[in-house]
Amino acid sequence: MNFLTIVLIALGLAMDAFAVSLSSGVMIKEKRVKHALIFGACFGLFQFAMPVLGWLLGTTFAGYITSFDHWIAFSLLLFIGVKMLVEALRKKKDGEPPDGTKSILRPGNMLLLGLATSIDALAVGVSFAVMDQNVWISSAVIGAVAFILSAAGIFIGERLGKAFGKAAGIFGGLVLIAIGVKILLEHLLA
């Protein structure tokens, strides 16, 4: 597999992480550089680690993993998406929607989002084992692309949040739910 193919795979895998970062950026009201780095690091690390894990598992457990991975991703994204919707609809005393920064950045939420957006990368890692692909270089490219797109998503989402306020928060939660439904339907209809 050549480098361009790996970059294209990385871009495809990073789209869910980008969308989650974009919708999360809507809720973040402060310190966006710090939070962009946190999201980039979290999603980049998961996108790096999951192909390595998939490669290690190889083809031995491939059928077992792919039989339920879509349910895990769907459940995690649905859970976080509903939490974002509730947060966006909740009002502070002054009538403004609350700052969702603290709830989004809770370690548990970040781990769930990182896992949910990188499950497809696990399957890619299994394919690396089958094709005898260099998993370390490929995973590094996948992680780097996810880092860049996730960090950018926070900045773009933050601007959208300022421009559209509460509606952007609602949209962000709906995007996460839609990504979960998309992953579930892709696997159920395949």
C-alpha positions as semicolon CSV with decimal commas, in nm:
position;residue;x (nm);y (nm);z (nm)
1;M;0,000;0,000;0,000
2;N;0,155;0,333;-0,100
3;F;0,172;0,650;0,108
4;L;-0,111;0,828;-0,078
5;T;-0,344;0,534;-0,012
6;I;-0,258;0,545;0,357
7;V;-0,328;0,921;0,369
8;L;-0,665;0,867;0,200
9;I;-0,751;0,592;0,448
10;A;-0,644;0,826;0,730
11;L;-0,870;1,103;0,598
12;G;-1,164;0,865;0,578
13;L;-1,104;0,736;0,930
14;A;-1,063;1,089;1,068
15;M;-1,396;1,219;0,938
16;D;-1,593;1,094;1,239
17;A;-1,333;1,244;1,476
18;F;-1,349;1,572;1,284
19;A;-1,730;1,581;1,303
20;V;-1,725;1,504;1,676
21;S;-1,462;1,775;1,734
22;L;-1,663;2,021;1,528
23;S;-1,980;1,954;1,724
24;S;-1,789;1,960;2,055
25;G;-1,620;2,287;1,961
26;V;-1,967;2,442;1,945
27;M;-2,001;2,391;2,320
28;I;-1,653;2,509;2,417
29;K;-1,646;2,872;2,526
30;E;-1,289;2,919;2,651
31;K;-0,924;2,822;2,599
32;R;-0,979;2,680;2,253
33;V;-0,606;2,619;2,181
34;K;-0,576;2,401;2,491
35;H;-0,894;2,214;2,406
36;A;-0,799;2,173;2,041
37;L;-0,476;2,010;2,157
38;I;-0,665;1,785;2,400
39;F;-0,909;1,671;2,131
40;G;-0,633;1,631;1,875
41;A;-0,423;1,426;2,116
42;C;-0,713;1,209;2,228
43;F;-0,844;1,130;1,880
44;G;-0,494;1,108;1,731
45;L;-0,386;0,862;1,999
46;F;-0,695;0,645;1,955
47;Q;-0,665;0,655;1,576
48;F;-0,300;0,548;1,612
49;A;-0,360;0,277;1,873
50;M;-0,665;0,106;1,722
51;P;-0,499;-0,003;1,394
52;V;-0,206;-0,136;1,599
53;L;-0,450;-0,328;1,820
54;G;-0,634;-0,456;1,512
55;W;-0,305;-0,563;1,359
56;L;-0,212;-0,747;1,680
57;L;-0,544;-0,927;1,686
58;G;-0,494;-1,013;1,321
59;T;-0,747;-1,228;1,149
60;T;-0,802;-1,459;1,446
61;F;-1,074;-1,247;1,600
62;A;-1,174;-1,034;1,299
63;G;-1,515;-1,196;1,250
64;Y;-1,597;-1,168;1,619
65;I;-1,498;-0,800;1,649
66;T;-1,677;-0,685;1,335
67;S;-1,995;-0,861;1,446
68;F;-2,057;-0,606;1,724
69;D;-1,823;-0,307;1,679
70;H;-2,097;-0,100;1,515
71;W;-2,323;-0,145;1,819
72;I;-2,050;-0,015;2,049
73;A;-1,985;0,292;1,834
74;F;-2,358;0,362;1,798
75;S;-2,422;0,333;2,173
76;L;-2,131;0,556;2,271
77;L;-2,215;0,827;2,019
78;L;-2,584;0,816;2,107
79;F;-2,500;0,854;2,477
80;I;-2,265;1,151;2,424
81;G;-2,499;1,309;2,166
82;V;-2,796;1,298;2,402
83;K;-2,580;1,446;2,678
84;M;-2,483;1,731;2,443
85;L;-2,847;1,793;2,353
86;V;-2,947;1,809;2,719
87;E;-2,654;2,044;2,790
88;A;-2,748;2,270;2,498
89;L;-3,114;2,285;2,600
90;R;-3,040;2,352;2,967
91;K;-3,041;2,724;3,050
92;K;-2,828;2,915;3,294
93;K;-2,990;3,167;3,526
94;D;-2,932;3,451;3,279
95;G;-3,108;3,261;2,999
96;E;-2,788;3,181;2,807
97;P;-2,697;2,820;2,733
98;P;-2,429;2,690;2,970
99;D;-2,063;2,653;2,884
100;G;-2,028;2,285;2,793
101;T;-1,649;2,287;2,819
102;K;-1,625;2,102;3,150
103;S;-1,876;1,830;3,063
104;I;-1,728;1,764;2,718
105;L;-1,372;1,741;2,850
106;R;-1,444;1,497;3,133
107;P;-1,194;1,213;3,096
108;G;-1,473;0,956;3,072
109;N;-1,642;1,147;2,790
110;M;-1,315;1,191;2,603
111;L;-1,237;0,820;2,631
112;L;-1,584;0,726;2,506
113;L;-1,558;0,966;2,212
114;G;-1,207;0,849;2,127
115;L;-1,316;0,486;2,133
116;A;-1,639;0,545;1,941
117;T;-1,467;0,734;1,660
118;S;-1,181;0,486;1,621
119;I;-1,353;0,150;1,607
120;D;-1,332;0,147;1,226
121;A;-0,956;0,193;1,262
122;L;-0,946;-0,140;1,446
123;A;-1,084;-0,314;1,137
124;V;-0,829;-0,132;0,921
125;G;-0,557;-0,269;1,149
126;V;-0,687;-0,622;1,093
127;S;-0,659;-0,561;0,718
128;F;-0,300;-0,442;0,770
129;A;-0,220;-0,781;0,924
130;V;-0,374;-0,963;0,629
131;M;-0,184;-0,749;0,375
132;D;0,143;-0,756;0,573
133;Q;0,139;-0,374;0,585
134;N;0,384;-0,180;0,806
135;V;0,143;-0,102;1,088
136;W;0,368;0,151;1,266
137;I;0,411;0,394;0,977
138;S;0,050;0,354;0,865
139;S;-0,084;0,405;1,218
140;A;0,139;0,709;1,270
141;V;-0,003;0,870;0,955
142;I;-0,359;0,784;1,062
143;G;-0,298;0,931;1,410
144;A;-0,137;1,249;1,273
145;V;-0,423;1,315;1,031
146;A;-0,678;1,259;1,310
147;F;-0,485;1,498;1,537
148;I;-0,482;1,776;1,275
149;L;-0,847;1,740;1,172
150;S;-0,972;1,708;1,530
151;A;-0,785;2,018;1,644
152;A;-0,917;2,210;1,343
153;G;-1,269;2,089;1,421
154;I;-1,256;2,249;1,766
155;F;-1,164;2,590;1,619
156;I;-1,429;2,574;1,348
157;G;-1,694;2,449;1,591
158;E;-1,611;2,721;1,841
159;R;-1,672;2,985;1,575
160;L;-2,000;2,822;1,480
161;G;-2,101;2,813;1,847
162;K;-2,041;3,187;1,882
163;A;-2,235;3,260;1,565
164;F;-2,532;3,032;1,627
165;G;-2,540;2,985;2,005
166;K;-2,791;2,734;2,141
167;A;-2,889;2,611;1,794
168;A;-2,528;2,511;1,728
169;G;-2,520;2,307;2,050
170;I;-2,837;2,125;1,950
171;F;-2,694;2,067;1,604
172;G;-2,372;1,930;1,757
173;G;-2,562;1,673;1,964
174;L;-2,770;1,573;1,663
175;V;-2,452;1,531;1,455
176;L;-2,311;1,284;1,708
177;I;-2,635;1,087;1,712
178;A;-2,644;1,090;1,330
179;I;-2,285;0,960;1,308
180;G;-2,380;0,676;1,543
181;V;-2,686;0,591;1,334
182;K;-2,477;0,607;1,015
183;I;-2,220;0,363;1,155
184;L;-2,494;0,127;1,271
185;L;-2,681;0,135;0,938
186;E;-2,363;0,088;0,732
187;H;-2,289;-0,234;0,916
188;L;-2,646;-0,363;0,938
189;L;-2,719;-0,300;0,568
190;A;-2,384;-0,431;0,440
